[in-house]
Short mmCIF file of C-alpha atoms and ligand atoms in Angstrom, two decimals:
data_model
loop_
_atom_site.label_atom_id
_atom_site.label_comp_id
_atom_site.label_asym_id
_atom_site.label_seq_id
_atom_site.Cartn_x
_atom_site.Cartn_y
_atom_site.Cartn_z
CA UNK A 21 -3.99 -29.09 -13.46
CA UNK A 22 -5.74 -26.04 -12.04
CA UNK A 23 -8.84 -24.79 -13.75
CA UNK A 24 -8.61 -21.19 -14.97
CA UNK A 25 -10.12 -19.00 -12.27
CA UNK A 26 -11.85 -15.66 -12.30
CA UNK A 27 -8.72 -13.81 -11.24
CA UNK A 28 -6.82 -15.22 -14.17
CA UNK A 29 -9.52 -14.16 -16.58
CA UNK A 30 -9.67 -10.69 -15.03
CA UNK A 31 -5.92 -10.36 -15.39
CA UNK A 32 -6.19 -11.15 -19.07
CA UNK A 33 -9.01 -8.64 -19.48
CA UNK A 34 -6.86 -5.96 -17.83
CA UNK A 35 -3.90 -6.85 -19.98
CA UNK A 36 -5.90 -6.48 -23.18
CA UNK A 37 -7.57 -3.28 -21.92
CA UNK A 38 -4.15 -1.81 -21.26
CA UNK A 39 -3.03 -2.75 -24.73
CA UNK A 40 -6.13 -1.26 -26.36
CA UNK A 41 -6.28 2.21 -24.90
CA UNK A 42 -3.49 4.54 -23.76
CA UNK A 43 -3.76 5.92 -20.23
CA UNK A 44 -3.04 9.63 -19.81
CA UNK A 45 -2.38 10.93 -16.31
CA UNK A 46 -2.13 14.71 -16.57
CA UNK A 47 -1.47 17.68 -14.29
CA UNK A 48 0.32 15.31 -11.92
CA UNK A 49 3.50 15.92 -9.91
CA UNK A 50 6.03 13.31 -11.00
CA UNK A 51 8.72 12.01 -8.66
CA UNK A 52 10.50 9.85 -11.18
CA UNK A 53 12.57 7.67 -8.82
CA UNK A 54 16.01 8.68 -10.08
CA UNK A 55 16.50 11.20 -7.30
CA UNK A 56 15.71 14.18 -9.55
CA UNK A 57 13.55 16.94 -8.08
CA UNK A 58 9.76 16.55 -8.45
CA UNK A 59 8.19 18.01 -11.60
CA UNK A 60 4.72 19.61 -11.30
CA UNK A 61 1.96 19.70 -13.93
CA UNK A 62 3.24 16.74 -15.90
CA UNK A 63 1.54 14.32 -18.27
CA UNK A 64 2.46 10.65 -18.13
CA UNK A 65 1.19 8.57 -21.01
CA UNK A 66 1.16 4.79 -20.82
CA UNK A 67 0.72 2.63 -23.90
CA UNK A 68 1.51 -1.03 -24.51
CA UNK A 69 2.66 -1.45 -20.92
CA UNK A 70 5.33 1.26 -21.16
CA UNK A 71 5.66 4.95 -20.40
CA UNK A 72 5.49 6.54 -23.84
CA UNK A 73 5.49 10.18 -22.78
CA UNK A 74 6.67 11.92 -19.63
CA UNK A 75 6.48 15.67 -20.17
CA UNK A 76 4.61 18.92 -19.53
CA UNK A 77 0.79 18.43 -19.56
CA UNK A 78 0.43 20.63 -22.61
CA UNK A 79 2.11 17.95 -24.76
CA UNK A 80 -0.71 15.47 -24.07
CA UNK A 81 -3.54 17.97 -24.51
CA UNK A 82 -4.86 16.62 -27.79
CA UNK A 83 -4.10 12.95 -27.15
CA UNK A 84 -6.92 10.47 -26.86
CA UNK A 85 -7.15 7.71 -24.33
CA UNK A 86 -8.31 7.08 -20.82
CA UNK A 87 -7.65 10.31 -18.93
CA UNK A 88 -6.91 10.47 -15.21
CA UNK A 89 -6.81 13.92 -13.64
CA UNK A 90 -3.62 14.07 -11.59
CA UNK A 91 -4.23 17.57 -10.18
CA UNK A 92 -3.01 17.72 -6.58
CA UNK A 93 -1.70 14.16 -6.85
CA UNK A 94 1.74 12.56 -6.97
CA UNK A 95 3.04 9.79 -9.21
CA UNK A 96 5.96 7.64 -8.06
CA UNK A 97 7.40 4.48 -9.67
CA UNK A 98 6.04 1.16 -8.40
CA UNK A 99 7.80 0.30 -5.15
CA UNK A 100 10.17 -2.66 -4.95
CA UNK A 101 11.12 -5.04 -2.16
CA UNK A 102 14.35 -6.79 -3.16
CA UNK A 103 14.60 -9.02 -0.09
CA UNK A 104 11.56 -11.16 0.60
CA UNK A 105 10.93 -14.79 1.49
CA UNK A 106 7.45 -15.37 0.16
CA UNK A 107 5.11 -17.14 2.60
CA UNK A 108 3.49 -20.39 1.56
CA UNK A 109 6.03 -22.93 2.78
CA UNK A 110 6.32 -24.50 6.18
CA UNK A 111 7.34 -27.62 8.00
CA UNK A 112 4.42 -28.91 9.96
CA UNK A 113 3.50 -26.11 12.36
CA UNK A 114 6.70 -24.12 12.33
CA UNK A 115 8.24 -22.11 9.55
CA UNK A 116 11.94 -21.73 10.11
CA UNK A 117 15.00 -21.59 7.91
CA UNK A 118 17.32 -20.87 10.80
CA UNK A 119 19.98 -23.55 11.42
CA UNK A 120 19.15 -25.46 14.55
CA UNK A 121 15.58 -26.10 13.50
CA UNK A 122 14.97 -29.60 14.74
CA UNK A 123 12.15 -30.34 12.37
CA UNK A 124 12.65 -33.29 10.07
CA UNK A 125 9.24 -32.98 8.42
CA UNK A 126 9.06 -32.36 4.72
CA UNK A 127 8.34 -28.88 3.44
CA UNK A 128 4.66 -28.23 2.81
CA UNK A 129 3.48 -25.72 0.21
CA UNK A 130 0.38 -23.61 0.84
CA UNK A 131 -0.45 -22.01 -2.49
CA UNK A 132 -3.16 -19.72 -1.12
CA UNK A 133 -0.82 -18.25 1.48
CA UNK A 134 1.68 -17.44 -1.26
CA UNK A 135 -0.94 -15.86 -3.51
CA UNK A 136 -2.31 -13.75 -0.66
CA UNK A 137 1.16 -12.52 0.24
CA UNK A 138 1.70 -11.54 -3.40
CA UNK A 139 -1.63 -9.68 -3.39
CA UNK A 140 -0.53 -7.81 -0.25
CA UNK A 141 2.45 -6.39 -2.13
CA UNK A 142 0.37 -5.10 -5.03
CA UNK A 143 -2.16 -3.60 -2.61
CA UNK A 144 0.66 -1.74 -0.84
CA UNK A 145 2.03 -0.36 -4.12
CA UNK A 146 4.89 -2.85 -4.38
CA UNK A 147 5.02 -3.89 -8.03
CA UNK A 148 8.29 -5.85 -7.93
CA UNK A 149 9.69 -8.37 -5.47
CA UNK A 150 12.90 -10.37 -5.34
CA UNK A 151 12.62 -13.59 -3.35
CA UNK A 152 16.09 -14.39 -2.05
CA UNK A 153 15.53 -17.82 -0.56
CA UNK A 154 12.58 -20.14 -0.60
CA UNK A 155 11.74 -23.66 -1.53
CA UNK A 156 11.52 -23.93 -5.32
CA UNK A 157 8.15 -25.73 -5.15
CA UNK A 158 6.62 -22.63 -3.57
CA UNK A 159 8.12 -19.69 -5.42
CA UNK A 160 8.84 -21.02 -8.92
CA UNK A 161 5.28 -22.02 -9.97
CA UNK A 162 4.07 -18.61 -8.74
CA UNK A 163 6.80 -16.87 -10.75
CA UNK A 164 5.75 -18.88 -13.81
CA UNK A 165 2.08 -18.01 -13.36
CA UNK A 166 2.85 -14.34 -12.82
CA UNK A 167 4.85 -14.21 -16.05
CA UNK A 168 2.06 -16.02 -17.91
CA UNK A 169 -0.47 -13.43 -16.65
CA UNK A 170 -2.40 -16.07 -14.70
CA UNK A 171 -2.29 -14.40 -11.28
CA UNK A 172 -2.54 -10.83 -10.01
CA UNK A 173 0.90 -10.38 -8.52
CA UNK A 174 3.90 -8.07 -8.63
CA UNK A 175 6.77 -8.85 -11.02
CA UNK A 176 8.42 -11.82 -9.32
CA UNK A 177 12.17 -12.36 -9.42
CA UNK A 178 13.55 -15.29 -7.47
CA UNK A 179 16.68 -17.17 -6.54
CA UNK A 180 14.90 -20.46 -5.82
CA UNK A 181 17.25 -22.28 -3.46
CA UNK A 182 20.06 -20.18 -2.09
CA UNK A 183 23.59 -21.59 -1.99
CA UNK A 184 25.68 -22.14 1.13
CA UNK A 185 27.98 -24.48 3.04
CA UNK A 186 26.53 -27.32 5.13
CA UNK A 187 25.34 -25.96 8.48
CA UNK A 188 25.79 -22.31 7.52
CA UNK A 189 23.14 -19.58 7.34
CA UNK A 190 20.05 -20.70 5.44
CA UNK A 191 21.25 -24.29 5.14
CA UNK A 192 17.68 -25.65 5.30
CA UNK A 193 16.59 -23.96 2.07
CA UNK A 194 19.95 -24.10 0.33
CA UNK A 195 21.94 -26.11 -2.13
CA UNK A 196 24.72 -27.07 0.29
CA UNK A 197 28.16 -27.21 -1.34
CA UNK A 198 31.46 -28.39 0.16
CA UNK A 199 34.24 -28.00 -2.36
CA UNK A 200 35.20 -27.11 -5.92
CA UNK A 201 34.96 -28.58 -8.57
CA UNK A 202 32.55 -31.04 -6.95
CA UNK A 203 30.05 -28.23 -6.40
CA UNK A 204 29.83 -27.34 -10.08
CA UNK A 205 27.38 -30.12 -10.98
CA UNK A 206 25.12 -29.07 -8.09
CA UNK A 207 25.11 -25.47 -9.27
CA UNK A 208 24.52 -26.50 -12.88
CA UNK A 209 21.46 -28.52 -11.81
CA UNK A 210 20.17 -25.59 -9.76
CA UNK A 211 20.69 -23.22 -12.69
CA UNK A 212 19.01 -25.58 -15.18
CA UNK A 213 16.03 -26.42 -13.00
CA UNK A 214 15.39 -23.13 -11.22
CA UNK A 215 16.59 -20.40 -13.61
CA UNK A 216 17.53 -17.97 -10.83
CA UNK A 217 17.05 -14.29 -11.69
CA UNK A 218 19.61 -13.31 -9.05
CA UNK A 219 21.51 -15.97 -7.10
CA UNK A 220 21.69 -15.58 -3.33
CA UNK A 221 24.64 -17.02 -1.42
CA UNK A 222 25.15 -16.82 2.36
CA UNK A 223 28.52 -15.98 3.89
CA UNK A 224 28.23 -15.46 7.63
CA UNK A 225 29.66 -17.23 10.63
CA UNK A 226 28.91 -14.50 13.16
CA UNK A 227 25.62 -14.55 15.04
CA UNK A 228 22.70 -13.08 13.16
CA UNK A 229 20.75 -11.90 16.11
CA UNK A 230 21.82 -13.77 19.21
CA UNK A 231 22.53 -16.98 17.34
CA UNK A 232 25.72 -18.85 18.25
CA UNK A 233 28.60 -19.00 15.78
CA UNK A 234 28.10 -21.35 12.84
CA UNK A 235 30.22 -22.74 9.98
CA UNK A 236 30.96 -20.46 7.02
CA UNK A 237 31.44 -21.05 3.32
CA UNK A 238 35.19 -21.04 2.51
CA UNK A 239 36.12 -17.87 0.64
CA UNK A 240 37.64 -19.59 -2.39
CA UNK A 241 34.43 -21.55 -2.80
CA UNK A 242 32.44 -18.31 -2.58
CA UNK A 243 34.48 -16.93 -5.45
CA UNK A 244 33.91 -20.04 -7.59
CA UNK A 245 30.15 -19.82 -6.98
CA UNK A 246 29.96 -16.13 -7.91
CA UNK A 247 32.02 -16.76 -11.03
CA UNK A 248 29.81 -19.71 -12.03
CA UNK A 249 26.60 -17.67 -11.90
CA UNK A 250 28.10 -14.59 -13.53
CA UNK A 251 29.36 -16.76 -16.41
CA UNK A 252 25.77 -17.95 -16.81
CA UNK A 253 24.55 -14.35 -17.00
CA UNK A 254 23.19 -14.21 -13.46
CA UNK A 255 23.91 -11.52 -10.87
CA UNK A 256 24.67 -12.60 -7.33
CA UNK A 257 23.78 -11.32 -3.89
CA UNK A 258 25.10 -12.36 -0.50
CA UNK A 259 23.86 -12.57 3.05
CA UNK A 260 26.45 -10.99 5.37
CA UNK A 261 26.03 -9.28 8.72
CA UNK A 262 29.37 -7.60 9.39
CA UNK A 263 31.81 -5.36 7.55
CA UNK A 264 34.68 -7.84 7.15
CA UNK A 265 32.55 -10.52 5.53
CA UNK A 266 30.89 -7.86 3.36
CA UNK A 267 34.31 -6.70 2.12
CA UNK A 268 35.49 -10.27 1.49
CA UNK A 269 32.33 -11.00 -0.49
CA UNK A 270 32.62 -7.82 -2.53
CA UNK A 271 36.26 -8.55 -3.36
CA UNK A 272 35.26 -12.12 -4.26
CA UNK A 273 33.11 -10.46 -6.94
CA UNK A 274 29.58 -10.40 -5.51
CA UNK A 275 27.21 -7.99 -7.28
CA UNK A 276 25.11 -6.81 -4.31
CA UNK A 277 24.67 -7.23 -0.56
CA UNK A 278 21.40 -8.81 0.62
CA UNK A 279 21.86 -6.92 3.90
CA UNK A 280 23.92 -3.93 5.01
CA UNK A 281 26.29 -4.62 7.94
CA UNK A 282 24.35 -4.58 11.22
CA UNK A 283 26.91 -5.98 13.68
CA UNK A 284 28.45 -2.58 14.36
CA UNK A 285 29.07 0.89 12.92
CA UNK A 286 30.87 0.54 9.58
CA UNK A 287 34.22 2.28 9.13
CA UNK A 288 34.59 5.47 7.12
CA UNK A 289 36.66 3.39 4.70
CA UNK A 290 33.69 1.07 4.11
CA UNK A 291 31.48 4.09 3.41
CA UNK A 292 34.04 5.41 0.89
CA UNK A 293 34.22 1.98 -0.75
CA UNK A 294 30.38 1.83 -1.00
CA UNK A 295 30.35 5.14 -2.87
CA UNK A 296 33.29 4.25 -5.11
CA UNK A 297 32.14 0.78 -6.01
CA UNK A 298 28.38 1.39 -6.27
CA UNK A 299 27.50 -2.08 -5.00
CA UNK A 300 23.78 -2.02 -4.17
CA UNK A 301 23.08 -2.85 -0.51
CA UNK A 302 19.70 -3.97 0.79
CA UNK A 303 18.32 -2.04 3.76
CA UNK A 304 16.47 -4.91 5.60
CA UNK A 305 15.59 -3.15 8.86
CA UNK A 306 11.95 -4.22 9.16
CA UNK A 307 12.68 -7.87 9.91
CA UNK A 308 14.64 -6.97 13.05
CA UNK A 309 12.50 -3.98 14.02
CA UNK A 310 9.32 -6.09 13.88
CA UNK A 311 10.31 -8.12 16.96
CA UNK A 312 10.46 -5.22 19.40
CA UNK A 313 7.74 -3.31 17.58
CA UNK A 314 5.30 -6.14 18.13
CA UNK A 315 6.38 -6.40 21.75
CA UNK A 316 6.13 -2.69 22.51
CA UNK A 317 3.58 -1.41 19.97
CA UNK A 318 1.30 -4.28 18.92
CA UNK A 319 -1.28 -1.66 17.89
CA UNK A 320 0.65 -1.21 14.65
CA UNK A 321 -1.24 -4.27 13.47
CA UNK A 322 -4.39 -2.10 13.39
CA UNK A 323 -3.01 0.20 10.70
CA UNK A 324 -5.13 0.00 7.51
CA UNK A 325 -2.45 -1.71 5.38
CA UNK A 326 -2.01 -4.50 7.94
CA UNK A 327 -5.78 -4.89 8.44
CA UNK A 328 -6.24 -5.28 4.69
CA UNK A 329 -3.36 -7.68 4.11
CA UNK A 330 -3.21 -9.93 7.19
CA UNK A 331 -5.80 -12.48 8.32
CA UNK A 332 -7.75 -11.23 11.37
CA UNK A 333 -6.88 -14.48 13.20
CA UNK A 334 -3.17 -13.94 12.58
CA UNK A 335 -3.28 -10.37 13.94
CA UNK A 336 -5.25 -11.62 16.96
CA UNK A 337 -2.76 -14.44 17.52
CA UNK A 338 0.21 -12.06 17.51
CA UNK A 339 -1.49 -9.62 19.88
CA UNK A 340 -2.44 -12.43 22.24
CA UNK A 341 1.17 -13.59 22.36
CA UNK A 342 2.20 -10.16 23.60
CA UNK A 343 -0.76 -9.82 25.97
CA UNK A 344 0.02 -13.21 27.48
CA UNK A 345 3.54 -12.06 28.21
CA UNK A 346 4.83 -14.58 25.70
CA UNK A 347 7.92 -13.69 23.72
CA UNK A 348 7.73 -12.45 20.20
CA UNK A 349 7.18 -15.31 17.82
CA UNK A 350 6.68 -13.68 14.47
CA UNK A 351 6.48 -16.15 11.64
CA UNK A 352 9.98 -17.33 10.90
CA UNK A 353 11.48 -16.54 14.29
CA UNK A 354 12.78 -19.61 16.06
CA UNK A 355 11.49 -19.96 19.63
CA UNK A 356 14.96 -20.71 20.97
CA UNK A 357 16.17 -17.15 20.33
CA UNK A 358 13.13 -15.21 21.51
CA UNK A 359 14.00 -12.57 24.13
CA UNK A 360 17.71 -12.28 23.37
CA UNK A 361 16.87 -12.10 19.67
CA UNK A 362 14.39 -9.26 20.20
CA UNK A 363 16.79 -7.29 22.39
CA UNK A 364 19.70 -7.81 20.00
CA UNK A 365 17.65 -6.49 17.09
CA UNK A 366 16.43 -3.53 19.13
CA UNK A 367 20.01 -2.59 19.96
CA UNK A 368 21.44 -3.13 16.48
CA UNK A 369 18.69 -1.62 14.30
CA UNK A 370 19.67 2.00 15.10
CA UNK A 371 23.27 1.09 14.23
CA UNK A 372 22.11 -0.30 10.89
CA UNK A 373 20.02 2.86 10.38
CA UNK A 374 23.08 5.01 10.86
CA UNK A 375 25.19 2.84 8.53
CA UNK A 376 22.54 3.27 5.82
CA UNK A 377 22.32 7.03 6.36
CA UNK A 378 26.10 7.40 6.03
CA UNK A 379 26.34 5.16 2.96
CA UNK A 380 23.51 7.02 1.23
CA UNK A 381 24.90 10.45 2.12
CA UNK A 382 28.28 9.51 0.67
CA UNK A 383 26.70 8.41 -2.64
CA UNK A 384 26.45 4.66 -2.07
CA UNK A 385 23.51 2.64 -3.43
CA UNK A 386 20.98 1.55 -0.81
CA UNK A 387 17.90 -0.42 -1.97
CA UNK A 388 14.79 -1.32 0.01
CA UNK A 389 14.35 -4.88 1.17
CA UNK A 390 12.30 -5.93 4.19
CA UNK A 391 13.24 -9.61 4.64
CA UNK A 392 9.54 -10.29 5.26
CA UNK A 393 6.55 -11.45 3.22
CA UNK A 394 3.99 -8.66 3.38
CA UNK A 395 3.53 -5.47 1.38
CA UNK A 396 2.80 -3.36 4.45
CA UNK A 397 6.39 -3.99 5.60
CA UNK A 398 7.72 -1.93 2.70
CA UNK A 399 6.16 1.17 4.25
CA UNK A 400 7.79 0.39 7.60
CA UNK A 401 11.12 0.14 5.79
CA UNK A 402 10.54 3.61 4.29
CA UNK A 403 9.56 4.94 7.72
CA UNK A 404 12.74 3.56 9.30
CA UNK A 405 14.85 5.14 6.55
CA UNK A 406 13.19 8.47 7.34
CA UNK A 407 13.89 7.91 11.04
CA UNK A 408 17.52 7.26 10.09
CA UNK A 409 17.70 10.71 8.52
CA UNK A 410 17.75 9.68 4.85
CA UNK A 411 16.08 12.45 2.75
CA UNK A 412 12.64 11.53 1.33
CA UNK A 413 13.78 11.89 -2.29
CA UNK A 414 16.58 9.41 -1.59
CA UNK A 415 14.18 7.03 0.17
CA UNK A 416 11.96 6.90 -2.91
CA UNK A 417 15.04 6.31 -5.06
CA UNK A 418 16.10 3.48 -2.74
CA UNK A 419 12.66 1.89 -3.15
CA UNK A 420 12.55 2.20 -6.95
CA UNK A 421 15.54 3.05 -9.14
CA UNK A 422 18.20 1.72 -6.75
CA UNK A 423 16.19 -1.48 -6.27
CA UNK A 424 16.17 -1.89 -10.06
CA UNK A 425 19.97 -1.46 -10.01
CA UNK A 426 20.11 -4.23 -7.41
CA UNK A 427 18.33 -6.45 -9.94
CA UNK A 428 20.49 -5.21 -12.83
CA UNK A 429 17.30 -4.00 -14.55
CA UNK A 430 17.57 -0.23 -14.26
CA UNK A 431 17.51 0.13 -18.06
CA UNK A 432 13.96 -1.23 -18.24
CA UNK A 433 12.29 -0.57 -14.89
CA UNK A 434 12.44 1.36 -11.62
CA UNK A 435 11.75 4.92 -12.78
CA UNK A 436 9.13 6.99 -14.59
CA UNK A 437 10.98 7.59 -17.82
CA UNK A 438 9.94 7.14 -21.43
CA UNK A 439 10.42 3.58 -22.68
CA UNK A 440 10.41 1.94 -19.28
CA UNK A 441 7.91 -0.62 -18.01
CA UNK A 442 4.93 1.33 -16.64
CA UNK A 443 4.94 0.43 -12.95
CA UNK A 444 3.61 3.32 -10.88
CA UNK A 445 1.68 4.39 -7.80
CA UNK A 446 -0.62 7.42 -7.71
CA UNK A 447 -0.71 9.12 -4.30
CA UNK A 448 -3.16 11.67 -2.89
CA UNK A 449 -0.52 13.40 -0.73
CA UNK A 450 3.09 14.51 -1.10
CA UNK A 451 5.57 11.76 -0.09
CA UNK A 452 8.37 14.33 0.10
CA UNK A 453 6.50 16.21 2.84
CA UNK A 454 6.06 12.99 4.82
CA UNK A 455 7.25 9.56 3.67
CA UNK A 456 4.12 8.05 5.21
CA UNK A 457 2.17 9.68 2.39
CA UNK A 458 3.43 6.73 0.29
CA UNK A 459 0.53 4.94 2.01
CA UNK A 460 -2.04 7.38 0.56
CA UNK A 461 -2.48 5.14 -2.46
CA UNK A 462 -5.16 5.97 -5.05
CA UNK A 463 -4.05 3.62 -7.79
CA UNK A 464 -1.41 0.98 -8.47
CA UNK A 465 -0.28 0.27 -12.03
CA UNK A 466 1.76 -2.75 -13.05
CA UNK A 467 3.16 -2.94 -16.57
CA UNK A 468 0.56 -0.44 -17.75
CA UNK A 469 -2.42 -2.28 -16.23
CA UNK A 470 -4.38 -0.54 -13.48
CA UNK A 471 -4.84 -2.95 -10.59
CA UNK A 472 -8.43 -3.46 -9.43
CA UNK A 473 -8.01 -3.88 -5.67
CA UNK A 474 -11.45 -5.45 -5.38
CA UNK A 475 -10.10 -8.41 -7.37
CA UNK A 476 -7.12 -9.03 -5.08
CA UNK A 477 -7.28 -12.11 -2.85
CA UNK A 478 -6.14 -10.40 0.35
CA UNK A 479 -5.85 -12.21 3.69
CA UNK A 480 -7.69 -9.32 5.37
CA UNK A 481 -10.70 -9.80 3.09
CA UNK A 482 -12.11 -8.11 0.02
CA UNK A 483 -11.19 -4.43 -0.36
CA UNK A 484 -12.84 -1.62 -2.29
CA UNK A 485 -11.21 0.16 -5.19
CA UNK A 486 -9.47 3.23 -3.85
CA UNK A 487 -10.03 5.46 -6.87
CA UNK A 488 -13.38 6.06 -8.55
CA UNK A 489 -13.44 4.56 -12.03
ZN1 LIG B 30 16.50 -12.98 4.15
#
């Protein structure tokens, strides 16, 4: 058993402090995450971990509590990344969940790596993550400790093992099922042991990147799996990469897409369906963009958020790979794909960007997911959405309220509205003027508790608090 550490004690202190004294942020411009226009000179009162008042500053004038002057500042909901694979698991030297991995070693859990990745999200203003495929031994104890208030981490939602067909996408970290009703006992055991918050399934035979064709889950089995989890009260999400498989999954009953089609421009009919059906679709551009970005612009690793959240040795290793003329080998990318993988992603990412822009413009529900394991990535995802031509107000909605819809939790989180869980980020500059101002973080609040950055175990080393106390 682990001894209680300082971080755990600090977390408890913060939790009780939050419970004791209301926080009043006044004269702040609120961008509430729902897509509504910003409201200037507002007061946001937080008590007992929830927003208890969101209204004109005058309403909070005589209230007592800890007061934060929000003049000239902007308050947005805590950001969410609804497609991560939290670091902290590997096989020997290589981390890979791509079929074709030859490794037969057992999975190894590195608890510190997982905790540091979680800290990176909080530091970057990401207060909620959904892990959509991991090994249970890595993610589930962290989820338990987060819920028990033992670690400083974002709200963690997780699928545990994903579900697929033998040899299909993600097979290495999946419960592999062949047929119904034989699969039911496997799913029941997964449900009982792992308590998935959202269940991820993979349904893709086409190459993801330049991968060769692989086996796919039979469609009738997909439908049985979705039905099983829904009947247990669990929403489902699915890995797809093209429009046809996305449509088949949606009409098999899936509740969200873990990616938006990237294999080609979607049809106008697909865009109309997205708006009519309101199925949340994850954006997941950063994973693919990272390969060519590292190759062509390795200096991005010197941006403050990366310096704070990545180990100096890891940044140096990645830069050296590029300098040596070696192919991109970001964590998780299998060496056998390398150059073709990078070029495929570079070609397809603008197509995915345009698909997202069209779906959003038509009234579909896009939600930010990065498919990575670092909080800085969230800001790249926002940047790419801006590059795609998605309006800033919609980008913030995609990263907050829409992400909560993806989780099926929009009634309790994802926006700055009275009664909701108080997850928020205070910014020193207007994110609607430039989405990169989402990086100008003064304060991160999770469930009403103000995060003390100096207590976060970040891979880049100890950081100072960004707002005077
Ligand atoms: Zn993924």
